[in-house]
C-alpha positions as semicolon CSV with decimal commas, in nm:
position;residue;x (nm);y (nm);z (nm)
1;X;0,000;0,000;0,000
2;X;0,297;0,233;0,031
3;X;0,644;0,309;0,163
4;X;0,763;0,532;0,444
5;X;1,079;0,611;0,639
6;X;0,869;0,691;0,949
7;X;0,701;0,468;1,205
8;X;0,353;0,509;1,059
9;X;0,188;0,521;0,716
10;X;-0,149;0,680;0,643
11;X;-0,373;0,486;0,405
12;X;-0,690;0,632;0,255
13;X;-0,997;0,410;0,245
14;X;-1,039;0,506;-0,121
15;X;-0,685;0,386;-0,204
16;X;-0,740;0,057;-0,025
17;X;-1,072;0,012;-0,206
18;X;-0,908;0,082;-0,544
19;X;-0,634;-0,174;-0,479
20;X;-0,886;-0,440;-0,379
21;X;-1,134;-0,378;-0,659
22;X;-0,855;-0,389;-0,919
23;X;-0,780;-0,743;-0,802
24;X;-1,127;-0,890;-0,746
25;X;-1,364;-0,658;-0,934
26;X;-1,695;-0,539;-0,789
27;X;-2,048;-0,600;-0,909
28;X;-2,384;-0,506;-0,761
29;X;-2,356;-0,772;-0,491
30;X;-2,183;-0,724;-0,157
31;X;-1,899;-0,962;-0,080
32;X;-1,640;-0,956;0,196
33;X;-1,279;-1,058;0,138
34;X;-1,007;-1,157;0,382
35;X;-0,713;-0,928;0,305
36;X;-0,369;-1,007;0,446
37;X;-0,123;-0,733;0,548
38;X;0,232;-0,736;0,675
39;X;0,516;-0,489;0,722
40;X;0,852;-0,516;0,550
41;X;1,149;-0,334;0,707
42;X;1,448;-0,259;0,483
43;X;1,770;-0,085;0,594
44;X;2,018;-0,164;0,315
45;X;2,149;-0,460;0,120
46;X;2,389;-0,552;0,403
47;X;2,108;-0,596;0,657
48;X;1,849;-0,874;0,638
49;X;1,499;-0,762;0,543
50;X;1,250;-0,820;0,824
51;X;0,881;-0,905;0,791
52;X;0,607;-0,873;1,049
53;X;0,344;-1,133;1,127
54;X;0,046;-1,133;0,893
55;X;-0,256;-0,924;0,994
56;X;-0,583;-1,032;0,832
57;X;-0,878;-0,795;0,793
58;X;-1,221;-0,864;0,645
59;X;-1,299;-0,588;0,394
60;X;-1,605;-0,525;0,178
61;X;-1,517;-0,323;-0,136
62;X;-1,764;-0,072;-0,271
63;X;-1,857;0,068;-0,610
64;X;-1,760;0,428;-0,682
65;X;-1,999;0,555;-0,944
66;X;-1,967;0,904;-1,095
67;X;-2,221;1,037;-1,340
68;X;-2,018;1,244;-1,585
69;X;-2,196;1,497;-1,811
70;X;-2,260;1,352;-2,157
71;X;-2,338;1,448;-2,515
72;X;-2,411;1,197;-2,790
73;X;-2,294;1,113;-3,143
74;X;-2,600;1,028;-3,353
75;X;-2,555;0,955;-3,722
76;X;-2,607;0,738;-4,024
77;X;-2,367;0,475;-3,889
78;X;-2,619;0,389;-3,614
79;X;-2,955;0,481;-3,766
80;X;-2,970;0,846;-3,654
81;X;-3,099;0,734;-3,315
82;X;-2,981;0,953;-3,022
83;X;-3,137;0,714;-2,773
84;X;-2,882;0,448;-2,873
85;X;-2,592;0,673;-2,974
86;X;-2,244;0,650;-2,818
87;X;-2,170;0,912;-2,552
88;X;-1,888;1,160;-2,512
89;X;-1,800;1,244;-2,151
90;X;-1,687;1,556;-1,967
91;X;-1,431;1,417;-1,722
92;X;-1,373;1,758;-1,561
93;X;-1,738;1,866;-1,560
94;X;-1,665;2,153;-1,797
95;X;-1,727;2,235;-2,165
96;X;-1,487;1,965;-2,289
97;X;-1,622;1,626;-2,396
98;X;-1,428;1,322;-2,513
99;X;-1,497;0,968;-2,623
100;X;-1,434;0,698;-2,881
101;X;-1,677;0,605;-3,157
102;X;-1,650;0,325;-3,413
103;X;-1,789;0,414;-3,755
104;X;-1,773;0,123;-3,996
105;X;-1,773;0,336;-4,311
106;X;-1,797;0,695;-4,436
107;X;-2,098;0,856;-4,271
108;X;-2,270;1,174;-4,153
109;X;-2,351;1,259;-3,794
110;X;-2,433;1,530;-3,539
111;X;-2,375;1,585;-3,167
112;X;-2,694;1,589;-2,960
113;X;-2,739;1,747;-2,619
114;X;-2,984;1,483;-2,499
115;X;-3,081;1,132;-2,602
116;X;-3,336;1,283;-2,837
117;X;-3,354;1,550;-3,108
118;X;-3,583;1,779;-2,910
119;X;-3,304;1,887;-2,674
120;X;-3,099;2,043;-2,953
121;X;-2,789;1,944;-3,146
122;X;-2,466;2,070;-3,303
123;X;-2,380;2,028;-3,669
124;X;-2,118;2,174;-3,901
125;X;-1,989;2,525;-3,830
126;X;-1,875;2,787;-4,079
127;X;-1,518;2,654;-4,090
128;X;-1,352;2,316;-4,055
129;X;-1,323;2,199;-3,695
130;X;-1,615;2,412;-3,575
131;X;-1,974;2,326;-3,486
132;X;-2,299;2,520;-3,480
133;X;-2,649;2,472;-3,340
134;X;-2,787;2,557;-3,683
135;X;-2,534;2,369;-3,898
136;X;-2,584;2,077;-4,133
137;X;-2,449;1,728;-4,087
138;X;-2,086;1,662;-4,002
139;X;-1,912;1,379;-4,185
140;X;-1,611;1,149;-4,207
141;X;-1,478;1,025;-4,540
142;X;-1,361;0,687;-4,408
143;X;-1,469;0,443;-4,142
144;X;-1,254;0,404;-3,833
145;X;-1,229;0,404;-3,456
146;X;-1,232;0,776;-3,383
147;X;-1,124;0,964;-3,073
148;X;-1,362;1,262;-3,068
149;X;-1,312;1,581;-2,866
150;X;-1,578;1,851;-2,851
151;X;-1,571;2,188;-2,675
152;X;-1,929;2,313;-2,653
153;X;-1,809;2,646;-2,513
154;X;-1,598;2,760;-2,807
155;X;-1,788;2,534;-3,052
156;X;-1,493;2,332;-3,181
157;X;-1,429;1,961;-3,235
158;X;-1,157;1,724;-3,353
159;X;-1,146;1,362;-3,465
160;X;-0,850;1,122;-3,467
161;X;-0,869;0,780;-3,631
162;X;-0,690;0,535;-3,401
163;X;-0,543;0,186;-3,416
164;X;-0,428;0,045;-3,083
165;X;-0,135;-0,166;-2,969
166;X;0,046;-0,288;-2,659
167;X;0,404;-0,178;-2,600
168;X;0,655;-0,223;-2,321
169;X;0,930;-0,430;-2,164
170;X;0,676;-0,707;-2,097
171;X;0,614;-0,757;-2,471
172;X;0,818;-0,927;-2,745
173;X;0,889;-0,589;-2,908
174;X;1,001;-0,416;-2,589
175;X;0,965;-0,039;-2,596
176;X;1,061;-0,026;-2,966
177;X;0,749;-0,159;-3,141
178;X;0,380;-0,216;-3,074
179;X;0,202;-0,550;-3,060
180;X;-0,116;-0,482;-3,258
181;X;-0,460;-0,522;-3,105
182;X;-0,779;-0,612;-3,294
183;X;-1,106;-0,423;-3,261
184;X;-1,409;-0,640;-3,173
185;X;-1,719;-0,451;-3,299
186;X;-1,966;-0,682;-3,126
187;X;-1,806;-0,611;-2,787
188;X;-1,684;-0,257;-2,849
189;X;-1,333;-0,339;-2,721
190;X;-0,979;-0,398;-2,850
191;X;-0,814;-0,732;-2,773
192;X;-0,482;-0,913;-2,817
193;X;-0,353;-1,245;-2,690
194;X;0,018;-1,207;-2,614
195;X;0,302;-1,378;-2,432
196;X;0,418;-1,135;-2,164
197;X;0,711;-1,136;-1,926
198;X;0,701;-1,002;-1,571
199;X;0,776;-0,642;-1,664
200;X;0,572;-0,336;-1,773
201;X;0,345;-0,228;-2,058
202;X;0,122;0,052;-2,188
203;X;-0,141;0,102;-2,458
204;X;-0,041;0,321;-2,753
205;X;-0,230;0,461;-3,053
206;X;-0,104;0,464;-3,411
207;X;0,248;0,339;-3,330
208;X;0,339;0,676;-3,177
209;X;0,367;0,846;-2,838
210;X;0,124;1,125;-2,923
211;X;-0,150;0,926;-2,746
212;X;-0,091;0,653;-2,488
213;X;-0,261;0,524;-2,176
214;X;-0,113;0,392;-1,854
215;X;-0,253;0,329;-1,508
216;X;-0,179;0,564;-1,219
217;X;-0,254;0,374;-0,900
218;X;-0,269;0,034;-1,071
219;X;-0,646;0,026;-1,019
220;X;-0,762;-0,095;-1,361
221;X;-0,858;0,247;-1,498
222;X;-0,653;0,428;-1,761
223;X;-0,518;0,781;-1,781
224;X;-0,342;0,950;-2,073
225;X;0,036;0,948;-2,037
226;X;0,012;0,776;-1,698
227;X;0,238;0,523;-1,526
228;X;0,346;0,196;-1,684
229;X;0,119;-0,102;-1,616
230;X;0,297;-0,381;-1,424
231;X;0,270;-0,743;-1,536
232;X;0,319;-0,941;-1,216
233;X;0,376;-1,284;-1,368
234;X;0,498;-1,412;-1,702
235;X;0,249;-1,599;-1,919
236;X;0,004;-1,582;-2,206
237;X;-0,260;-1,313;-2,152
238;X;-0,583;-1,204;-2,315
239;X;-0,547;-0,825;-2,304
240;X;-0,863;-0,615;-2,336
241;X;-0,876;-0,237;-2,385
242;X;-1,219;-0,077;-2,332
243;X;-1,252;0,286;-2,446
244;X;-1,629;0,270;-2,493
245;X;-1,713;0,460;-2,173
246;X;-1,537;0,678;-1,917
247;X;-1,324;0,606;-1,723
248;X;-1,139;0,394;-1,977
249;X;-1,046;0,045;-1,849
250;X;-0,843;-0,262;-1,935
251;X;-0,793;-0,618;-1,817
252;X;-0,516;-0,878;-1,829
253;X;-0,657;-1,231;-1,819
254;X;-0,401;-1,509;-1,792
255;X;-0,480;-1,797;-2,026
């Protein structure tokens, strides 16, 4: 849970909950787990490391659910139905919205304020990269898995077509080349089955470092440019990257 050079270490309940839920997951049911703790005392390499007796606590993890503001991407690729359209999320509760949308082919679309047309929408603005409440349909010329950013305050948007891979010292390519993932349209996730060593990895878009995700806190949720993801044990893993809702998540399932 942490390191200290003092005689005590403060641990937040939220941090403990994150560590536990990243290991066992949490659903709508309530389940208690026996969690084992011990202290490790290290002076230097010339002095034997000491360990305390194991302390066992029964802990019930809890779900932390945040309702982020949303707008929606309704278009020809999904039948122009806002009620079923993918959402973009405002992680900071401001004018900025972000999300990932898979469009199988060239299509037109708009951003809606609600899961209906009555609440209003944004279409094309007067110049490229802008939107307007009175504009016509927006469009993409090719299908792809797009990272979409919208600022409803200054009425701008951007779209980046992405292909995802796994990179890191845990992979066969090290930090020099990506191991490609495959998009699964029926599940809305990216997957790869890879042999990994007990090292580290990250997710990277388009074989470049312009966009990558790591995991600060090692809690199963992803943040842009965050810490490397540890692989605790060597083996063959089914790796899943889920960018369909916020916060973005991943899983490593040993085969």
